[in-house]
PDB file of C-alpha atoms in Angstrom:
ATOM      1  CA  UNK A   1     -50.757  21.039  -8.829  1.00  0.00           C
ATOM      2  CA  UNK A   2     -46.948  20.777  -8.929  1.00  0.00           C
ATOM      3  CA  UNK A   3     -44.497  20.519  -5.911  1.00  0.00           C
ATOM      4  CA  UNK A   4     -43.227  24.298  -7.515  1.00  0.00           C
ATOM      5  CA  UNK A   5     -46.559  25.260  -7.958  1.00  0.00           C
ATOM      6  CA  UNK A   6     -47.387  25.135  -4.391  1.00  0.00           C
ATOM      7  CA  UNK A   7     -44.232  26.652  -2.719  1.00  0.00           C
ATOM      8  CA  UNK A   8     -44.189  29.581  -5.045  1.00  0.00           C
ATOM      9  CA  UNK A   9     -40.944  29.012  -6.498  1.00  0.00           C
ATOM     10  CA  UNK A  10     -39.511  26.877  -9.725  1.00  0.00           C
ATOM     11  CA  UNK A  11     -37.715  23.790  -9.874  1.00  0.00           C
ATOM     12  CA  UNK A  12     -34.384  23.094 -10.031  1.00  0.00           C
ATOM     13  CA  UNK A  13     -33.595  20.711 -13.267  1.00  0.00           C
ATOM     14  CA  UNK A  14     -29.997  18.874 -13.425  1.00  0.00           C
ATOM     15  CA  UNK A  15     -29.559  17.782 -16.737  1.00  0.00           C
ATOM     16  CA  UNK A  16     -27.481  14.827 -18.011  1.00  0.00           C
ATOM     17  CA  UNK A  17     -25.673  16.258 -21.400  1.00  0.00           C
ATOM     18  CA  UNK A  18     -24.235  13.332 -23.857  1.00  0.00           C
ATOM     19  CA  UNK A  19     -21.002  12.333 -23.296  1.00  0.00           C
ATOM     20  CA  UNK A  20     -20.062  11.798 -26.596  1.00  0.00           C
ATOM     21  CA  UNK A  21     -22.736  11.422 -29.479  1.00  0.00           C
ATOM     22  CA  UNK A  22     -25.306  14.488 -29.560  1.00  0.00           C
ATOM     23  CA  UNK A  23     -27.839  11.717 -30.388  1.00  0.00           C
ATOM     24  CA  UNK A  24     -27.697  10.143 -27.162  1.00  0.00           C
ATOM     25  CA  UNK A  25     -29.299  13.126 -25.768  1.00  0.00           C
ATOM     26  CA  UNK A  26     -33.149  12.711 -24.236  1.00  0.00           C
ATOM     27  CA  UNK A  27     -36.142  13.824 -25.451  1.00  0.00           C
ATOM     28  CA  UNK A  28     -36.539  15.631 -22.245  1.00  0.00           C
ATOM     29  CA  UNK A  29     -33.372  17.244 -22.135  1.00  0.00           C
ATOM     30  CA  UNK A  30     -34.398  18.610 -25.924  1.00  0.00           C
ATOM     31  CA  UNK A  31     -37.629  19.928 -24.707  1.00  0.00           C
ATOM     32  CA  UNK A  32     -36.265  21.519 -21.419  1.00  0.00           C
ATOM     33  CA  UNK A  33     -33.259  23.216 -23.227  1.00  0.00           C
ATOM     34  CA  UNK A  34     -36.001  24.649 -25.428  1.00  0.00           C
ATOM     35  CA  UNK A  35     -38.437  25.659 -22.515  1.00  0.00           C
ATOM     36  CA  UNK A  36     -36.322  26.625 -19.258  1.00  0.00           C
ATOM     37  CA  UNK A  37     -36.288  30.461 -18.145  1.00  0.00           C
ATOM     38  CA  UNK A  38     -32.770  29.749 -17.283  1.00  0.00           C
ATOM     39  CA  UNK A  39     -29.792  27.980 -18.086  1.00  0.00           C
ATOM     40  CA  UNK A  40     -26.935  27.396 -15.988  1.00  0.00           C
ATOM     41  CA  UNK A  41     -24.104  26.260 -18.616  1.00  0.00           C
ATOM     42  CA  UNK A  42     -20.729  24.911 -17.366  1.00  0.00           C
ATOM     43  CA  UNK A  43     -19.700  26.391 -20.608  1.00  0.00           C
ATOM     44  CA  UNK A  44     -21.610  28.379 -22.849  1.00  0.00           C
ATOM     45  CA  UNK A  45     -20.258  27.717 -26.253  1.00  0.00           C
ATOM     46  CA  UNK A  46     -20.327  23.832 -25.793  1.00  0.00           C
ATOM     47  CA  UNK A  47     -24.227  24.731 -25.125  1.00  0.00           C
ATOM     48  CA  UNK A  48     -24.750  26.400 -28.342  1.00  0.00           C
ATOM     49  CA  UNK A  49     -22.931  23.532 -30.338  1.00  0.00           C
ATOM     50  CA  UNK A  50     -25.072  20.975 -28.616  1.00  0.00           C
ATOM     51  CA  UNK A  51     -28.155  22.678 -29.011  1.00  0.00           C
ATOM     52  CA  UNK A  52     -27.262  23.435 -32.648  1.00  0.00           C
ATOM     53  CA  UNK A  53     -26.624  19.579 -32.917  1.00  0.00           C
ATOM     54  CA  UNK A  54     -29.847  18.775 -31.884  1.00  0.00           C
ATOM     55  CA  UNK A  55     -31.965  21.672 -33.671  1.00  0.00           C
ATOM     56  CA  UNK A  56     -32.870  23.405 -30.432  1.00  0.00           C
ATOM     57  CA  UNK A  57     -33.375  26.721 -29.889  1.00  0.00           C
ATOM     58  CA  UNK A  58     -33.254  27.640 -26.336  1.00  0.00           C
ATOM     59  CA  UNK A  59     -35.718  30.554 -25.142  1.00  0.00           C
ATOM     60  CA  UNK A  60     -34.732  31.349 -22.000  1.00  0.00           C
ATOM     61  CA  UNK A  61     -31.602  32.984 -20.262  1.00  0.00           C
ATOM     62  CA  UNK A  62     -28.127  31.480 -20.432  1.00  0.00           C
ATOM     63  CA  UNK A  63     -25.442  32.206 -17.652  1.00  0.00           C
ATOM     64  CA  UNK A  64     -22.260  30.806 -17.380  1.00  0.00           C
ATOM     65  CA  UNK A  65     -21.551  28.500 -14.406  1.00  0.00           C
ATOM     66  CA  UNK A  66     -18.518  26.428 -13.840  1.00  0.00           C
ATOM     67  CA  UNK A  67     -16.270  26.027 -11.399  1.00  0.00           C
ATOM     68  CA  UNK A  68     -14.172  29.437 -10.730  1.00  0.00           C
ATOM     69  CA  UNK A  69     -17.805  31.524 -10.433  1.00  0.00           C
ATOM     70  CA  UNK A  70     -19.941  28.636  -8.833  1.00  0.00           C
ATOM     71  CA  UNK A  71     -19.859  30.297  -5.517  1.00  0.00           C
ATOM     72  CA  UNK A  72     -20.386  33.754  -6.788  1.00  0.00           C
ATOM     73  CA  UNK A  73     -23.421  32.822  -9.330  1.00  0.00           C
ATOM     74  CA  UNK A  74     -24.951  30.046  -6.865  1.00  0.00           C
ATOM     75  CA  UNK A  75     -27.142  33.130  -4.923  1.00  0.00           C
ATOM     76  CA  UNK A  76     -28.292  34.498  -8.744  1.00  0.00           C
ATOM     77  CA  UNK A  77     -29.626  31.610  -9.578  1.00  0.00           C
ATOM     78  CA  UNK A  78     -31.367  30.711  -5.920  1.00  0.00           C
ATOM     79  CA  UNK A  79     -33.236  33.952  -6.175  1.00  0.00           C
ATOM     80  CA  UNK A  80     -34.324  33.024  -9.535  1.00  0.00           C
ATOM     81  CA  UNK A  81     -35.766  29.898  -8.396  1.00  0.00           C
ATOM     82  CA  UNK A  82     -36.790  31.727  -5.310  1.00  0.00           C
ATOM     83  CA  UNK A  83     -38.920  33.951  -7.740  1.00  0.00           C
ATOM     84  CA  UNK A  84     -40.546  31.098  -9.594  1.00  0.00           C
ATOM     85  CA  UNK A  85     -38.342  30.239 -12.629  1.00  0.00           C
ATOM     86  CA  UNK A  86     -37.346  26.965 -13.068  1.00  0.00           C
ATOM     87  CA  UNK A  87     -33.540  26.925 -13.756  1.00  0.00           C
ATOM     88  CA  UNK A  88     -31.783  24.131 -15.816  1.00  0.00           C
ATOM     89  CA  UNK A  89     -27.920  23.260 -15.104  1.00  0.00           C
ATOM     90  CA  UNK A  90     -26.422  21.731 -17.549  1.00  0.00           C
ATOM     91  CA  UNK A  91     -22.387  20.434 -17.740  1.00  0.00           C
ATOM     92  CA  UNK A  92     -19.912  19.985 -20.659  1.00  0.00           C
ATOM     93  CA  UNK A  93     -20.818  16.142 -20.143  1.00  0.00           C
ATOM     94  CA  UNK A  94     -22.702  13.703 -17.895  1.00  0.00           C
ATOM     95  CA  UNK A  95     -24.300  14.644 -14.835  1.00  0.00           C
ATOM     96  CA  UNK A  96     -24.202  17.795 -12.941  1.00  0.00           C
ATOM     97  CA  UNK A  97     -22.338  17.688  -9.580  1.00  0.00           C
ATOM     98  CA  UNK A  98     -20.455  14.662 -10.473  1.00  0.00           C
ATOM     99  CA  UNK A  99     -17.223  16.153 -10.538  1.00  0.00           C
ATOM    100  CA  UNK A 100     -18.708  19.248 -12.220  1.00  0.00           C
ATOM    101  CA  UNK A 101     -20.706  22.665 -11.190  1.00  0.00           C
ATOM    102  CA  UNK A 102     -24.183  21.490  -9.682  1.00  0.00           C
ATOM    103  CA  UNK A 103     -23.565  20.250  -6.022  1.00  0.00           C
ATOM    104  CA  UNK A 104     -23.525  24.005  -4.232  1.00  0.00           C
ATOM    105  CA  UNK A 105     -26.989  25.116  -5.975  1.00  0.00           C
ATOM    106  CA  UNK A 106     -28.836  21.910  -4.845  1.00  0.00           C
ATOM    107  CA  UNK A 107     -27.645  22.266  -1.397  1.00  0.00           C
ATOM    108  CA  UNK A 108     -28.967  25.802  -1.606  1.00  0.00           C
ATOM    109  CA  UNK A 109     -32.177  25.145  -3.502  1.00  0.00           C
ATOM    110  CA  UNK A 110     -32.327  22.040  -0.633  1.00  0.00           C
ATOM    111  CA  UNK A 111     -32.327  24.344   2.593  1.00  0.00           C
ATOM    112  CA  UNK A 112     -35.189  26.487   0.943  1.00  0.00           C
ATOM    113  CA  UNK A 113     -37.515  24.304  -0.006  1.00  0.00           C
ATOM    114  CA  UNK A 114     -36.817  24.487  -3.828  1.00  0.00           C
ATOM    115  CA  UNK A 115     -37.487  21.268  -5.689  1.00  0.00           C
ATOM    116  CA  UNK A 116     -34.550  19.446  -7.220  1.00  0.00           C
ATOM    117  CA  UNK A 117     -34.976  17.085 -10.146  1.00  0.00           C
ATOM    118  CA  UNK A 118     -32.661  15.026 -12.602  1.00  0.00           C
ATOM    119  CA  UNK A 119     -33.433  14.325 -16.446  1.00  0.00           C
ATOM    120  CA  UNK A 120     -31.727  11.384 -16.236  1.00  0.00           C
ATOM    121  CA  UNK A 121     -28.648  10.355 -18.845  1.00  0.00           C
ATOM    122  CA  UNK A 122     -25.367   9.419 -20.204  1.00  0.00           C
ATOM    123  CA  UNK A 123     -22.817   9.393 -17.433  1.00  0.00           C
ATOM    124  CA  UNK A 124     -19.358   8.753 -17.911  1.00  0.00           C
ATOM    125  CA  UNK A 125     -18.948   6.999 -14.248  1.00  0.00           C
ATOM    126  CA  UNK A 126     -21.563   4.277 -14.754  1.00  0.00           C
ATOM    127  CA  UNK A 127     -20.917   3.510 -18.923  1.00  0.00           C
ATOM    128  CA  UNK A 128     -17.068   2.867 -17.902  1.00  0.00           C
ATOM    129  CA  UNK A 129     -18.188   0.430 -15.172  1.00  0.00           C
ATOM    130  CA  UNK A 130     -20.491  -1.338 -17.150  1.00  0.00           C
ATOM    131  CA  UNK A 131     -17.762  -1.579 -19.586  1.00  0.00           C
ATOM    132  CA  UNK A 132     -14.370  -2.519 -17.491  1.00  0.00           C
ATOM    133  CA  UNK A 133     -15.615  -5.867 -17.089  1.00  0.00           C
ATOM    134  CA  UNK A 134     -14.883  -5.256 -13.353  1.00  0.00           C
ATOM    135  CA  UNK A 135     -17.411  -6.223 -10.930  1.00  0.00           C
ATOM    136  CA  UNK A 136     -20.397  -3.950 -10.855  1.00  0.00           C
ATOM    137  CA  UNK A 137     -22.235  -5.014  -7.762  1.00  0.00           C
ATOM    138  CA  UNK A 138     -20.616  -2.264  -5.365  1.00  0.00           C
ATOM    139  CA  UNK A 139     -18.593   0.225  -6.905  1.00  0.00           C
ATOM    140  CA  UNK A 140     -17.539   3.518  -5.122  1.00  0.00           C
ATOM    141  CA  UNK A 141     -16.652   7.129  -7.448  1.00  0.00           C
ATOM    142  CA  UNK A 142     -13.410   8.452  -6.342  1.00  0.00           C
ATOM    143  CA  UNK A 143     -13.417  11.313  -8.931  1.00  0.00           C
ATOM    144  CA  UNK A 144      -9.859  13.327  -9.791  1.00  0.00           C
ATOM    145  CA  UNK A 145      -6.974  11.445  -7.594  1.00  0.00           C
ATOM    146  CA  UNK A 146      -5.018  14.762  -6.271  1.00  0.00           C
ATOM    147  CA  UNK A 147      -2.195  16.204  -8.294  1.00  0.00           C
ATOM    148  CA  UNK A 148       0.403  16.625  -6.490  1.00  0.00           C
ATOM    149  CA  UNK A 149       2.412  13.022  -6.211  1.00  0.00           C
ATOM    150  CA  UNK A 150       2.723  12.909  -2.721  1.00  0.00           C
ATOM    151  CA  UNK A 151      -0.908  13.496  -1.618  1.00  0.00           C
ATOM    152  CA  UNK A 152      -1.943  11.135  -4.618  1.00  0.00           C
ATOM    153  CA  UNK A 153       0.363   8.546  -3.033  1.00  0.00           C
ATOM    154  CA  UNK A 154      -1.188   9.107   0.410  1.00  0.00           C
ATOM    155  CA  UNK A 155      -4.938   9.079  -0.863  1.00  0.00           C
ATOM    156  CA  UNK A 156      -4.162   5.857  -3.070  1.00  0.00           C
ATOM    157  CA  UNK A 157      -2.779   4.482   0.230  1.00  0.00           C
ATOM    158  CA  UNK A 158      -5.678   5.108   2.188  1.00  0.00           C
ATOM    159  CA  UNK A 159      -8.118   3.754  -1.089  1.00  0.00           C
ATOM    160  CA  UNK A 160      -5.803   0.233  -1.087  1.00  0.00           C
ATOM    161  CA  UNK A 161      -7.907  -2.079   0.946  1.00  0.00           C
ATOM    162  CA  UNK A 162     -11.170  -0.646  -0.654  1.00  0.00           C
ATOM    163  CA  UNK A 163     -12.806  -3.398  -1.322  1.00  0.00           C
ATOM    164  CA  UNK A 164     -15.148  -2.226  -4.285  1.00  0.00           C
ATOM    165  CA  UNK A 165     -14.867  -1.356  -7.580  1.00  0.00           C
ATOM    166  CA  UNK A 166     -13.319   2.227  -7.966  1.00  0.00           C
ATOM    167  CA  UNK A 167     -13.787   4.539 -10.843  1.00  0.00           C
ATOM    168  CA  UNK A 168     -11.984   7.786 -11.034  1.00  0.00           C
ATOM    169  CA  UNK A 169     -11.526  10.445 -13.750  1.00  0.00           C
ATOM    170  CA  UNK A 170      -8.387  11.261 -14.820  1.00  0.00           C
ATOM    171  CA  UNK A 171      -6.372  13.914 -17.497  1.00  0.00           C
ATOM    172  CA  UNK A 172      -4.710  12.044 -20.227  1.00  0.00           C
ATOM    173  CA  UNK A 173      -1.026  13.501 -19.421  1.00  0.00           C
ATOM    174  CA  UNK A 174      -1.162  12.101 -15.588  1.00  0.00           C
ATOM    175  CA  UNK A 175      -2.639   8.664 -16.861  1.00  0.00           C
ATOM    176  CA  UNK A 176       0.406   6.915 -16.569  1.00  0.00           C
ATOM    177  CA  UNK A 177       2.148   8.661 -13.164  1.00  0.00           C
ATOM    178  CA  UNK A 178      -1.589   7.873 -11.675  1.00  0.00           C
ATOM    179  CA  UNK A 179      -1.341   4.299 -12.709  1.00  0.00           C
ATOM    180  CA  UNK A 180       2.049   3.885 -11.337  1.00  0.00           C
ATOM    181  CA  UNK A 181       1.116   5.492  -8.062  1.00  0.00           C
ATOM    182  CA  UNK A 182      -1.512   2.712  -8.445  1.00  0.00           C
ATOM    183  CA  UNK A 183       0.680  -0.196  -9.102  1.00  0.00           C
ATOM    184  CA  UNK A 184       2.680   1.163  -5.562  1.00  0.00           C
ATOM    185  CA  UNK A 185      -0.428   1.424  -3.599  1.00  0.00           C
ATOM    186  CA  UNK A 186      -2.607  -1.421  -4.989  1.00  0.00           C
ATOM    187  CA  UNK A 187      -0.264  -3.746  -6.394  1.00  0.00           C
ATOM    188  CA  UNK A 188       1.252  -3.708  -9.795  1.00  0.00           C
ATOM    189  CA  UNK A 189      -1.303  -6.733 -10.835  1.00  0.00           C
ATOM    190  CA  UNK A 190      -4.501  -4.940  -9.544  1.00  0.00           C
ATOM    191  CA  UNK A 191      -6.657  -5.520 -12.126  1.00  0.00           C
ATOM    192  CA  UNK A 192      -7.696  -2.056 -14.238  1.00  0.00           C
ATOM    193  CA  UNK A 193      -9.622  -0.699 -17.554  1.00  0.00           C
ATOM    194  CA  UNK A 194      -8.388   2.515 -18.843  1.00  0.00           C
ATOM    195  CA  UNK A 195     -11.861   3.727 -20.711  1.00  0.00           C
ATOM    196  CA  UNK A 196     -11.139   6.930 -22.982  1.00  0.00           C
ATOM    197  CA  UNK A 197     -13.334   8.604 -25.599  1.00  0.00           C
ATOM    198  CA  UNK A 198     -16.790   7.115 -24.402  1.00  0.00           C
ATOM    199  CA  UNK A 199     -19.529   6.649 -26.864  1.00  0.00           C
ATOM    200  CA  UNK A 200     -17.541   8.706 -29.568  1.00  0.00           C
ATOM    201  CA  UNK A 201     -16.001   7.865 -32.584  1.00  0.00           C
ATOM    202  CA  UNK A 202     -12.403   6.468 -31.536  1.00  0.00           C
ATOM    203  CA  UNK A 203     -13.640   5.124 -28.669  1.00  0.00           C
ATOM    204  CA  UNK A 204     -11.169   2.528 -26.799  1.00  0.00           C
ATOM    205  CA  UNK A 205     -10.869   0.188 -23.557  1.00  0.00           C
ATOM    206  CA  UNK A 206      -8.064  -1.029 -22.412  1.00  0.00           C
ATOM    207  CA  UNK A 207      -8.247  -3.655 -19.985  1.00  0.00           C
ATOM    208  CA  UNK A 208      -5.483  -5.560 -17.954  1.00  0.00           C
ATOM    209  CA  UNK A 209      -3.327  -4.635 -14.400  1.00  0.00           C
ATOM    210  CA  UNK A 210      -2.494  -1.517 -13.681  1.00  0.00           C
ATOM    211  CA  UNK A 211       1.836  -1.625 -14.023  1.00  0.00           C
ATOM    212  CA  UNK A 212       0.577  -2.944 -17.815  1.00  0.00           C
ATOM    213  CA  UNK A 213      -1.585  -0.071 -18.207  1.00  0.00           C
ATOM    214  CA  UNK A 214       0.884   2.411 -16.820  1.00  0.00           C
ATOM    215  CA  UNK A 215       3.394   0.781 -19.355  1.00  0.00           C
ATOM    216  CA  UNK A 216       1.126   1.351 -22.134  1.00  0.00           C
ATOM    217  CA  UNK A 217      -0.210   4.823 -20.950  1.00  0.00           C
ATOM    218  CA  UNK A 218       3.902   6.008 -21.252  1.00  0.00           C
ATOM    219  CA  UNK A 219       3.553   6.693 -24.965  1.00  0.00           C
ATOM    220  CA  UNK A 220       1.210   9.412 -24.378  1.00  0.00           C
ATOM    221  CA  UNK A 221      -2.892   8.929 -24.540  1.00  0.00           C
ATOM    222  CA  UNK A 222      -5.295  11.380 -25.645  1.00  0.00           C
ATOM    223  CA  UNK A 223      -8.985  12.235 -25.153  1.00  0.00           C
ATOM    224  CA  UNK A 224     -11.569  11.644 -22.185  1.00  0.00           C
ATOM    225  CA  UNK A 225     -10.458   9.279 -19.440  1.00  0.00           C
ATOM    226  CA  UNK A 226     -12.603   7.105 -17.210  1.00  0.00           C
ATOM    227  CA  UNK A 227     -10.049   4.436 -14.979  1.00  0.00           C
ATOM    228  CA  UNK A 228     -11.953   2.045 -13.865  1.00  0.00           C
ATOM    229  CA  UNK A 229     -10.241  -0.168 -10.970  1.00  0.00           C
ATOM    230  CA  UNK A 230     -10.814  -3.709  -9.249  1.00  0.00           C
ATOM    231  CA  UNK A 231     -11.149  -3.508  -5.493  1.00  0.00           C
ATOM    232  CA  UNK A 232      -8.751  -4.977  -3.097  1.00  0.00           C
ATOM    233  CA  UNK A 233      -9.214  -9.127  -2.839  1.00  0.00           C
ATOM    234  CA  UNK A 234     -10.918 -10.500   0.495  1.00  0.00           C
ATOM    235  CA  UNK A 235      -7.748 -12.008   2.375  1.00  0.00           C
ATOM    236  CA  UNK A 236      -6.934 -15.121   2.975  1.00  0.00           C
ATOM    237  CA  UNK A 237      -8.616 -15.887   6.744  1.00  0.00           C
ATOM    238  CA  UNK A 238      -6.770 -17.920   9.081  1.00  0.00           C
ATOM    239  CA  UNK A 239      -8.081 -21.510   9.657  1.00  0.00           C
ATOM    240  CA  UNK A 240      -4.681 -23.491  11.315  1.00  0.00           C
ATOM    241  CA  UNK A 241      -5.626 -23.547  15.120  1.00  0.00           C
ATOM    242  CA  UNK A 242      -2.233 -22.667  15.949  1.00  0.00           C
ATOM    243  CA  UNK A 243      -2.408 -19.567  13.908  1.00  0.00           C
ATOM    244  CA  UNK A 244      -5.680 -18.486  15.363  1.00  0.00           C
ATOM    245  CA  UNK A 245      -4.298 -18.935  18.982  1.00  0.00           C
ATOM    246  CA  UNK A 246      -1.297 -17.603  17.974  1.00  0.00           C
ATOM    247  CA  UNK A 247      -3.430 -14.230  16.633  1.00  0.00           C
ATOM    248  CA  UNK A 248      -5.436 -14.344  19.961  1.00  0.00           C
ATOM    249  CA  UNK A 249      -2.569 -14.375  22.543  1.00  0.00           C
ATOM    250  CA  UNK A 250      -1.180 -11.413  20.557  1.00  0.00           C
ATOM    251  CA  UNK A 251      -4.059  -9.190  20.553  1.00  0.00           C
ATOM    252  CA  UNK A 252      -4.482 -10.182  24.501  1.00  0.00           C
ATOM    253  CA  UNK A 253      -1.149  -8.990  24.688  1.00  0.00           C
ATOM    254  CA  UNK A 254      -2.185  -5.228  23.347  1.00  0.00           C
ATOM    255  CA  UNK A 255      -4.818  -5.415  26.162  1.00  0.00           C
ATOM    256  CA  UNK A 256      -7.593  -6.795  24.251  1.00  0.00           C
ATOM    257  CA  UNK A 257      -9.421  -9.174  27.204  1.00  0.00           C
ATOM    258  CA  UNK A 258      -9.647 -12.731  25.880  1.00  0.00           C
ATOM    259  CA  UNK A 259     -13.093 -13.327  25.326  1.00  0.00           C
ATOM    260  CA  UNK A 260     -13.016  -9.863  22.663  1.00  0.00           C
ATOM    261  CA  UNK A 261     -10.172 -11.281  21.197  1.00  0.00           C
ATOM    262  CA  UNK A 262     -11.561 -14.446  20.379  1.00  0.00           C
ATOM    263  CA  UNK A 263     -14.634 -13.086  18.985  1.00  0.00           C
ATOM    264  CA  UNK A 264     -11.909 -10.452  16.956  1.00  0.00           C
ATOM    265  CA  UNK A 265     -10.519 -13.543  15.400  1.00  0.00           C
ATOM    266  CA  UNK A 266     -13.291 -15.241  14.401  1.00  0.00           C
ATOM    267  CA  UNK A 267     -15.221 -12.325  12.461  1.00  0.00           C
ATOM    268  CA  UNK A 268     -11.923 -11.322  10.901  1.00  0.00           C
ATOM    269  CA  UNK A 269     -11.032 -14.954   9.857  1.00  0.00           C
ATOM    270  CA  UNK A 270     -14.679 -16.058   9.031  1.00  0.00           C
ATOM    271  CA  UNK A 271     -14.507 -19.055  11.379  1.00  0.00           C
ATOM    272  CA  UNK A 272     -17.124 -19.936  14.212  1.00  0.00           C
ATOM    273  CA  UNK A 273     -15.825 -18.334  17.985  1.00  0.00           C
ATOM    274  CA  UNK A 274     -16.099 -21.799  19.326  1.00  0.00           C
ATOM    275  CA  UNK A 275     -13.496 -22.923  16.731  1.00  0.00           C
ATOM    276  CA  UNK A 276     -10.889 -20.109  18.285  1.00  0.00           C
ATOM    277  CA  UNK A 277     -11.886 -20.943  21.346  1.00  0.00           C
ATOM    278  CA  UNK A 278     -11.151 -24.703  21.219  1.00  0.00           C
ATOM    279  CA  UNK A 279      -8.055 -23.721  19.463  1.00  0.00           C
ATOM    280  CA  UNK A 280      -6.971 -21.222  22.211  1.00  0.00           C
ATOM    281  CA  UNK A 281      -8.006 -24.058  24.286  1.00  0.00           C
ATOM    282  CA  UNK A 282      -6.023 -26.757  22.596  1.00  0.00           C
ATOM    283  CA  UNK A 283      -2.829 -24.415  22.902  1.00  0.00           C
ATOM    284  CA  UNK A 284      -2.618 -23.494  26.858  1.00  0.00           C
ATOM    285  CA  UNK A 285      -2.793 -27.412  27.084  1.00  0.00           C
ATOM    286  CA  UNK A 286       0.199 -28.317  24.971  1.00  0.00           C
ATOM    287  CA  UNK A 287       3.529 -28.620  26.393  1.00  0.00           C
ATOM    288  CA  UNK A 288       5.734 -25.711  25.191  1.00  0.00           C
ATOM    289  CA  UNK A 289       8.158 -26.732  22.599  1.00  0.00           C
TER     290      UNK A 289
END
């Protein structure tokens, strides 16, 4: 017996939709789209295409649901899940909730018991990554930096010592004000890949820092953009024992007591404590100059 079965109610399905080539669509995703009582379609004419595409013919109910009615369709659909129909959301592209409709219903269908599953897929976020040629071990999603220039400066600003991967989405006509805000915050040699028009036909990566980019970007880009941005370099640790006194006596000086500024030092320099400490040592015994 099913998870839905036994509460009474259906299941909520998030869909990943291709990003590009209809063909890179699952053979899940086909049969749901086919079999779900509902559909919950960012837009509703990009659903028809892309079940025309792949030769589906959906069954069930299709709503619209995108962001300017996500709060006022989110109780709908509950109650339909509530009642025991499953109920399929499915974006323009990618993954549900990822900087598209999604996020609101699962918290709902969460806090009533209403099972939540994925049929798993393209995704923009993770292709460009794999992509950049960046490093992929830790990587954080910053979505849409904010419009307006000054609270994209001050977000950028707070993102600058980040020390993973980024990826963000972007519109093509604020590529190149975005990277530029970049090259301010991060440094105009950050390292960067400006990913547009993912798995389709004209698809392109651009790869290099991000004032080089921004350069480029100033002739005017078009299509889907993915930017896809090195985190900030691990700096360069003290390791002269005058330095690493030096550091101590200041931070004793802000009323840090000795002992937790020594062991301050030493974790933010990567050196052993008893190597600040001999230095600290080393300096209240030499002469002043």
């Amino acid at each position: 017996m099913t998870e839905s079965a036994q509460n009474g109610t259906g299941t909520l399905l998030l869909a990943a939709a291709p990003i590009g080539r209809p063909e890179d669509a699952s053979a899940r995703l086909r049969a749901a789209l086919a079999d779900a009582p509902v559909i919950a379609a960012e837009d509703t004419r990009r659903l028809r295409r892309l079940t025309a595409d792949l030769g589906v013919r959906t069954t069930g109910r299709v709503v619209s649901y995108f962001d300017q009615n996500e709060v006022a369709r989110t109780p709908r659909l509950l109650d339909d899940l509530l009642a025991g129909l499953d109920v399929l959301v499915i974006t323009d592209a990618g993954l549900p909730g990822v900087s598209d409709p999604g996020y609101r219903l699962v918290r709902a269908a969460v806090a009533e018991g209403v099972p939540v599953t994925v049929l798993p897929g393209p995704s923009a976020v993770t292709t460009a990554l794999v992509v950049s040629g960046l490093p992929t071990d830790r990587f954080c999603f910053e979505g849409f930096p904010p419009r307006k220039p000054g609270e994209r400066s001050r977000r950028l600003a707070e993102l600058a010592a980040e020390p993973r991967t980024m990826v963000f989405f972007e519109a093509p006509h604020r590529l190149a004000a975005t990277l530029d805000a970049m090259a301010a915050a991060f440094g105009a040699d950050r390292p960067a890949a400006v990913c547009r028009e993912l798995t389709k036909t004209y698809e392109e990566v651009r790869r290099g820092a991000v004032a080089e980019l921004a350069d480029w970007a100033r002739d005017g880009v078009r299509g889907e953009i993915t930017l896809v941005v090195g985190g900030a370099p691990e700096p360069a640790g003290l390791t002269d024992p005058a330095d690493l006194a030096a550091a101590v006596a200041a931070r004793e000086e802000t009323g840090v007591p000795r002992k937790q500024a020594i062991a301050d030092i030493a974790k933010e320099n990567g050196v052993p404590k008893r190597d600040v400490y001999d230095a600290v040592l080393a300096a209240r015994k030499s002469p002043p100059a």
